[in-house]
Amino acid sequence: MMSDFSKNHEPLRKPVPLYEQTVKDEKGRYQRFHGAFTGGFSAGYFNTVGTKEGWTPATFVSSRQQKAGRQNARPEDFMDEEDLGDHGIAPRQITTTADFASGRKDVIRDKARAITSLSAPIPGDTVLEDLVAPARSSMGVELLRKMGWKDGQGVGPRVKRRLCKQRADSATRAFGSASPPNGSSESQDEEDGEFVPENVTFAPKDVTPIDFTPKVDLHGLGYRGLNPLAALRGGPGAGHINLFTMDSDRTNSLFGEDRKGQRRRGGVAGQGFGVGAMEDDDEDIYHRDIMSNYDTVLGGEEPGNGLYGWTAPQQYNRKKKDHSKDAAYLGKILEGFTLASDKLETKTVGIFPPPNLPRDFRPVHYFRPVVDLSSVSPMVAQALQTSRGHMAQEEPSKGGRHQLDSAQRRELLGEATLQGADCSLYSSETCRHNKMSLLNPSRFAPHAEQQQQEALSVWSGPTAQAQTGQTFKPFERTPHKQARYDLYIDQLKQGDRDALELSLDPTMTEWERGRERDEFVRAALLYKPSSSSLSCRFTRGKQDDGVEADTVEVTRDQENDVDDKQAAVKMKMFGKLTRDTFEWHPDNLLCKRFNIPDPYPGSGFVGMPKVKRDKFSVFNFLTVSESPTASASPAPQGNKQSVPLYPDTFYLKCYREEFQSVGALTFIVYYQIYSLFNLITRLN
Amino acid sequence: MSFPQPKPEVPQLPQNLLRTIDCQQGAVRAVRFNADGNYLLSCGSDKSLKLWSVSRGTLLKTYSGHGYEVLDADGSYDNSQLCSCSSDKTVILWDVATGQVTRKLRGHAGKVNCVQFNEEATVILSGSIDGTVRCWDTRSRKFDPIQILDEAQDGVSSLKVSEHELLTGSVDGRVRRYDLRMGQLHVDFINSPITCVCFSADGQCTLTSSLDSTVRLLDKSTGEMLGEYTGHKMKGYKLDCCLSSKDTHVLSCSEDGHVYCWDLVEGSLMLKLPVGKAVVQSLSFHPSETRLLTAMEGRVQVWGAEPEETEEEVVVVQQEKA
C-alpha cells in the first residue's frame, strides 16, 4: 500500500501458515535435524552417502595404451560439504593470492619456512623452495642474502663459538640457528674426531622469536586445540588426542622427526585408513582403544620421560641435560613461559618482622559501651572525652556520620578547602538566610550580631581571598564612605572581628555611625563574594553599563583653551601658545607600510589614549558670564564660559582640569599683554 | 679634486603660458602633476579623471568609475597606479595602463576632499568632510582602512604625506601633523578654516592657506610663524596653494582669477599670473622644474619659465603639412 511505504514502515507480511514453516537447505531439500539443532552432522544424503545413488568411486581405467596414472587420494576427496564447511574438519577460506596480497609479512608462512628449513634435506637452507619460490621476499632480505646471510642465521658480526654441544639435542633448540654444515666442536669434544680450525668464525645465533601474541581466548593455559595433522596421521597419538601437553611433549609432536612410532607422514593414517600393501611398517590392525589412554595425571606420573624408573636425584643426570635453567627446573613449564633470570628477593624484602608489643598487651578486644555524655556526671563526661577510645558522640550534627555534608566531612578529615566557587544554589544556610533577610528586614533586625558573624564568615573564607578587585562598590558616589567600606571589607577578609568598629569614622556622630554600621553589614552580606550564589553563572561585563553609564571616554590629553589660542593667533604669536602636542599611537600595519619602526610596539590601542570622564560634572551646569578677553583688567577672574545645559559629547571638555590650567594660562597671557602694554607706552 | 660649485641660478618664475588644454570635463576640480612631472591629471566634475601629456598636451586616457564629481587625484611613484577621490564618498585605485578600477574603497561618511599616496604607494590616505582621515592599504585585499584618524572636529579639507609624517588641514582651523616615527600629534591652531596645507621640500616648514585670505609659513618643530603672505582673495572656496620646486616662492590661487606668487623669505609679491576671470580652482607645481599647472573652469593652463618656443615649432610643422 502506498501509504505504508510513504511512512517508511516495512510492508506488512501475511502470517506464515504452519505447514510452510519449514527449513530447507541451499538446494531446496528439506533439512532434518539430528539431535543438535544446527550444525549436527547428518549422515550423508538422507542418511546415505553423497548422492541418491550412493557413493560412487572414481572410475579406474587402465589399458595397455593408457596406463592409469597414480591417483593420489587426498583427504579432501573423502569429505563432503559439511566437512569443508565452517564447522567441519577442513574448513576452506578465501585468501588473497600472492599477486594481490599486501606487503605485510605473512607470519604463518614465515614460521612455516623457518620450521621446514630445519627438516629439509639441507638443514638451514631452503634451496628447494627457493627454486620454485616466487620472488616475494623483500629487498632487505635480498640484500642480506647477497651478503651471505642464510635463513635461520642471526644478523651481525661473525663470532667464534662452540656448537655441537647444542647439536645433540636439537629438540630443545626450538628456533635456534642450525649449525653450519662444516662446523665442528672444539677440543672438548674430541670423541667426534673432528677438529675446528682456529680462525673459523660462525654466524651469530639467530634471535629466538618470542611470540608476543597475547592470550585473548578463554582457554586454559597451555591449551592448543586440535591438531589436524596429528588427528589424521594416526599412530599412537591418533587414538587419544592430548589437548594439554607440556613443553617436551609438544616439540616431539610438532617436528615430524623420525621416531619409532611415526608412520606415513604427509598422508592420512590411522585405523580408519588401514595399511596398504606398500607400507613398511605394520599398522597395529587390531588397535583397541582402551580407557587408560585418556587418563591424564597433572604433573606427570614420573619425573622426566624416558627415565625408565630412574629415581635417583637429578644431579647425577645433570650432565646429559642442558645447562639451561629450563631443564634444571624440575617441574613442567607451561607453553609460552620461561624461567626468570633474576631471583625475586622475597626473603629479604617481603618478610617483615612482627611488631613490638607493649608489655601489658593483651590480645583480647572488647567494645566499650557507648555513653551519652549528657546523662552522666560532668566529671565522668570530662574523663571520657579526654580518654582515648571513648565512643561518645561529639557533634554529630543531626544525624550521625551519614548526615554530614561535604564541608563538615572536610572539617573532620582535616582537608584543605578547595578554591573556587561552589555552584550549588541552595546549599548554604547563609544564602537562604540572606535571601530571607532581604525580604523581611524588620524581622531580622535584632539579629545584628548574627549578621555581623555571617559577614565575617563569608568574607574571610578562601573564596573571598580569591576575588580580584572587581567587587561591587556600593558607595561609589561618596568616596570617603567607599574608602571606609573598603577598609571594612579588607579587615573582614583578614578575619578581623572588630572590622566594623574599626572602619567607622570616629568623627561622625553616633547616629550616623550606627546607620553606617548597619549599611556596611547589609552591603557586605548582600554583595558578598558569593561562594554559593548565582555569581558563578555570571561574569562581569566588559563595558559597565548601568552603574557607570554616566562616564564617557575622552582623550586623555586635552587641548588648551581655545580663547587663549585665538588671542595668540590674533596677535600673531604662533608657537607655544598655539601648538599642542599629544601622544598618538599609529597602527602597527601603518608603520609597516610606511617602513618605519613602531614607536609604541607594545601598545594595545591605536590613536590617542583615552580615559573615562564623568559625563555630567557639576561644572557642566555652571553658567557664568563671559570674561573680557584682552586689555586692561589685570585681575584674572578665572575664565569661565557659558556652557550648554546638555553638553555635546562629541566636543567635551573636562572643566575641573580647566580651572587649574586656565588660571595659569590666563595669567601668562595677561602678563604678556601687560608687558607689551608697558613696552608700547614706554616707546610712546 | 673637487669642482667649484656652480653659480646659484637666479630663481625663475613660471610666468609664461605655455599651453591651454580644454579638458571637456565640465569644471576641473583639481589638476595634478604626476611623480616625475611628465603627465598631468585632471579631475572633472563630469565624474571622469583624465591623464594628459604635459609636453604635447594630448589626452592619453580617461578613467571613468566614480559616481560623482572627482575632487582630487594622485599618481604613484612608478606611474603604474592612480588614486582618486570623489564626492560619492569613495576612493578609487586605478591601474594606469588598463584603466580598470583596482579597488573601490568605501568607508567615508561624506565627500572625500583630498587623497594622496605615500612614498612607496603602499598606503592611500584620504581626508573627508566627515572629519576623518582614513589610511587604506593598497597591498592587501581588505576593504577596511588600516587606521582612522578622527581627531579633527570638522571636515578635513587637505592632506599631504611625506616619508613619515601626515599633515592635515581641517575646517576647524587646526593643522594636525601626525608624526608616525615619534608617535606624536602636533596641533597648530590657525583660527580660520584651512583650505590647503603642504610640506616644504626641505622638511622644515609647512605652508597653510586659510579662509582669512592668508597663507602662513609655519615652522614644523616649534609651530612658530615664519612668514605670512597676503594680498590674494580666499574667502569662501577651497583653493590650493603650493611652494615652488626649490622652496623659493609661495604660490596661491585666488578667487579673483589670478595666481599670486610671493618670495618666500621676504614675503613680497613677485608675480601675479592672469589666468582668467573666474576663480582659479587648483594649481600644482612641477616636482623639479619651473612649471606650473593651473585649473580654471573647464581648462588647464601650463605655465613655464621659458616662453613657448616648442609650441611654435609644432605650429610650424602643422602649417607645413597643410
Short mmCIF file of N, CA and C in Angstrom, two decimals, chain A residues 119-179:
data_model
loop_
_atom_site.label_atom_id
_atom_site.label_comp_id
_atom_site.label_asym_id
_atom_site.label_seq_id
_atom_site.Cartn_x
_atom_site.Cartn_y
_atom_site.Cartn_z
N SER A 119 64.09 -29.08 8.81
CA SER A 119 63.92 -30.51 8.48
C SER A 119 64.12 -30.79 7.02
N ALA A 120 64.52 -29.80 6.28
CA ALA A 120 64.74 -30.03 4.85
C ALA A 120 66.00 -30.87 4.65
N PRO A 121 66.19 -31.35 3.48
CA PRO A 121 67.39 -32.18 3.21
C PRO A 121 68.68 -31.46 3.58
N ILE A 122 68.74 -30.20 3.26
CA ILE A 122 69.90 -29.42 3.68
C ILE A 122 69.41 -28.50 4.78
N PRO A 123 69.72 -28.83 6.00
CA PRO A 123 69.14 -28.02 7.07
C PRO A 123 69.66 -26.58 7.01
N GLY A 124 68.75 -25.71 7.22
CA GLY A 124 69.12 -24.30 7.25
C GLY A 124 69.04 -23.64 5.91
N ASP A 125 68.87 -24.42 4.90
CA ASP A 125 68.88 -23.80 3.58
C ASP A 125 67.62 -24.20 2.85
N THR A 126 66.98 -23.24 2.38
CA THR A 126 65.72 -23.53 1.70
C THR A 126 65.94 -23.50 0.21
N VAL A 127 66.87 -24.32 -0.22
CA VAL A 127 67.23 -24.26 -1.65
C VAL A 127 66.08 -24.71 -2.52
N LEU A 128 65.50 -25.82 -2.12
CA LEU A 128 64.44 -26.37 -2.98
C LEU A 128 63.28 -25.41 -3.10
N GLU A 129 62.97 -24.85 -1.98
CA GLU A 129 61.84 -23.91 -2.04
C GLU A 129 62.22 -22.69 -2.83
N ASP A 130 63.45 -22.30 -2.70
CA ASP A 130 63.85 -21.11 -3.43
C ASP A 130 63.83 -21.34 -4.92
N LEU A 131 63.98 -22.59 -5.31
CA LEU A 131 63.96 -22.87 -6.75
C LEU A 131 62.63 -22.48 -7.36
N VAL A 132 61.63 -22.82 -6.63
CA VAL A 132 60.31 -22.58 -7.21
C VAL A 132 59.56 -21.46 -6.48
N ALA A 133 60.23 -20.78 -5.61
CA ALA A 133 59.50 -19.75 -4.86
C ALA A 133 59.30 -18.51 -5.73
N PRO A 134 58.19 -17.87 -5.62
CA PRO A 134 58.02 -16.62 -6.35
C PRO A 134 58.88 -15.53 -5.71
N ALA A 135 59.14 -14.57 -6.46
CA ALA A 135 60.02 -13.51 -5.97
C ALA A 135 59.24 -12.59 -5.04
N ARG A 136 59.11 -13.03 -3.83
CA ARG A 136 58.26 -12.29 -2.92
C ARG A 136 59.02 -11.73 -1.73
N SER A 137 60.26 -12.12 -1.62
CA SER A 137 60.96 -11.60 -0.43
C SER A 137 61.28 -10.13 -0.62
N SER A 138 61.39 -9.48 0.48
CA SER A 138 61.58 -8.03 0.40
C SER A 138 63.02 -7.72 0.03
N MET A 139 63.22 -6.45 -0.26
CA MET A 139 64.53 -6.02 -0.70
C MET A 139 65.58 -6.22 0.38
N GLY A 140 65.16 -6.04 1.61
CA GLY A 140 66.11 -6.21 2.70
C GLY A 140 66.61 -7.64 2.78
N VAL A 141 65.68 -8.55 2.62
CA VAL A 141 66.07 -9.97 2.68
C VAL A 141 66.98 -10.30 1.51
N GLU A 142 66.67 -9.75 0.37
CA GLU A 142 67.52 -10.00 -0.80
C GLU A 142 68.94 -9.51 -0.57
N LEU A 143 69.02 -8.32 0.00
CA LEU A 143 70.34 -7.75 0.26
C LEU A 143 71.11 -8.60 1.25
N LEU A 144 70.41 -9.04 2.29
CA LEU A 144 71.09 -9.87 3.28
C LEU A 144 71.60 -11.14 2.63
N ARG A 145 70.76 -11.70 1.80
CA ARG A 145 71.16 -12.95 1.15
C ARG A 145 72.40 -12.73 0.29
N LYS A 146 72.40 -11.64 -0.38
CA LYS A 146 73.55 -11.36 -1.24
C LYS A 146 74.82 -11.18 -0.43
N MET A 147 74.64 -10.71 0.79
CA MET A 147 75.80 -10.51 1.64
C MET A 147 76.19 -11.75 2.38
N GLY A 148 75.51 -12.82 2.14
CA GLY A 148 75.95 -14.08 2.71
C GLY A 148 75.07 -14.62 3.83
N TRP A 149 73.97 -13.99 4.03
CA TRP A 149 73.11 -14.45 5.11
C TRP A 149 72.25 -15.61 4.59
N LYS A 150 71.96 -16.49 5.49
CA LYS A 150 71.07 -17.59 5.14
C LYS A 150 69.92 -17.57 6.11
N ASP A 151 68.85 -18.15 5.66
CA ASP A 151 67.69 -18.22 6.54
C ASP A 151 68.01 -18.99 7.80
N GLY A 152 67.67 -18.43 8.88
CA GLY A 152 67.90 -19.13 10.14
C GLY A 152 69.12 -18.62 10.87
N GLN A 153 69.98 -17.88 10.18
CA GLN A 153 71.13 -17.32 10.86
C GLN A 153 70.75 -16.02 11.53
N GLY A 154 71.61 -15.64 12.43
CA GLY A 154 71.41 -14.32 13.03
C GLY A 154 72.09 -13.27 12.18
N VAL A 155 71.87 -12.06 12.51
CA VAL A 155 72.45 -10.94 11.77
C VAL A 155 73.43 -10.24 12.68
N GLY A 156 74.59 -10.02 12.17
CA GLY A 156 75.57 -9.31 12.99
C GLY A 156 76.96 -9.79 12.65
N PRO A 157 77.93 -9.30 13.40
CA PRO A 157 79.30 -9.73 13.13
C PRO A 157 79.48 -11.20 13.50
N ARG A 158 80.33 -11.81 12.77
CA ARG A 158 80.53 -13.24 12.98
C ARG A 158 81.31 -13.48 14.27
N VAL A 159 80.94 -14.55 14.93
CA VAL A 159 81.55 -14.85 16.23
C VAL A 159 82.17 -16.24 16.17
N LYS A 160 83.08 -16.40 17.07
CA LYS A 160 83.62 -17.73 17.29
C LYS A 160 82.82 -18.35 18.40
N ARG A 161 82.32 -19.49 18.13
CA ARG A 161 81.55 -20.05 19.23
C ARG A 161 81.63 -21.55 19.20
N ARG A 162 81.23 -22.12 20.26
CA ARG A 162 81.19 -23.57 20.35
C ARG A 162 79.82 -24.03 19.97
N LEU A 163 79.76 -24.97 19.12
CA LEU A 163 78.48 -25.55 18.75
C LEU A 163 78.41 -26.95 19.32
N CYS A 164 77.97 -27.81 18.54
CA CYS A 164 77.94 -29.26 18.77
C CYS A 164 77.45 -29.70 20.13
N LYS A 165 77.66 -28.90 21.15
CA LYS A 165 77.01 -29.24 22.40
C LYS A 165 75.51 -29.16 22.20
N GLN A 166 75.15 -28.13 21.45
CA GLN A 166 73.72 -27.97 21.22
C GLN A 166 73.24 -28.93 20.16
N ARG A 167 74.14 -29.42 19.40
CA ARG A 167 73.71 -30.23 18.27
C ARG A 167 73.00 -31.49 18.69
N ALA A 168 73.45 -32.01 19.82
CA ALA A 168 72.95 -33.33 20.22
C ALA A 168 71.46 -33.30 20.47
N ASP A 169 71.03 -32.24 21.05
CA ASP A 169 69.64 -32.18 21.44
C ASP A 169 68.94 -31.07 20.68
N SER A 170 68.75 -31.30 19.44
CA SER A 170 68.16 -30.22 18.66
C SER A 170 66.71 -29.98 19.02
N ALA A 171 66.16 -30.90 19.70
CA ALA A 171 64.75 -30.71 20.06
C ALA A 171 64.56 -29.54 20.99
N THR A 172 65.53 -29.37 21.86
CA THR A 172 65.35 -28.26 22.81
C THR A 172 65.62 -26.92 22.16
N ARG A 173 66.40 -26.96 21.11
CA ARG A 173 66.63 -25.68 20.44
C ARG A 173 65.46 -25.46 19.49
N ALA A 174 64.48 -24.79 19.96
CA ALA A 174 63.25 -24.66 19.18
C ALA A 174 63.51 -23.89 17.89
N PHE A 175 64.01 -22.72 18.01
CA PHE A 175 64.25 -21.93 16.81
C PHE A 175 65.71 -21.53 16.71
N GLY A 176 66.52 -22.27 17.36
CA GLY A 176 67.93 -21.90 17.31
C GLY A 176 68.46 -22.05 15.91
N SER A 177 69.57 -21.41 15.74
CA SER A 177 70.10 -21.45 14.37
C SER A 177 70.70 -22.81 14.10
N ALA A 178 70.58 -23.21 12.93
CA ALA A 178 71.18 -24.50 12.55
C ALA A 178 72.68 -24.33 12.42
N SER A 179 73.37 -25.29 12.88
CA SER A 179 74.83 -25.15 12.81
C SER A 179 75.27 -25.29 11.37
#
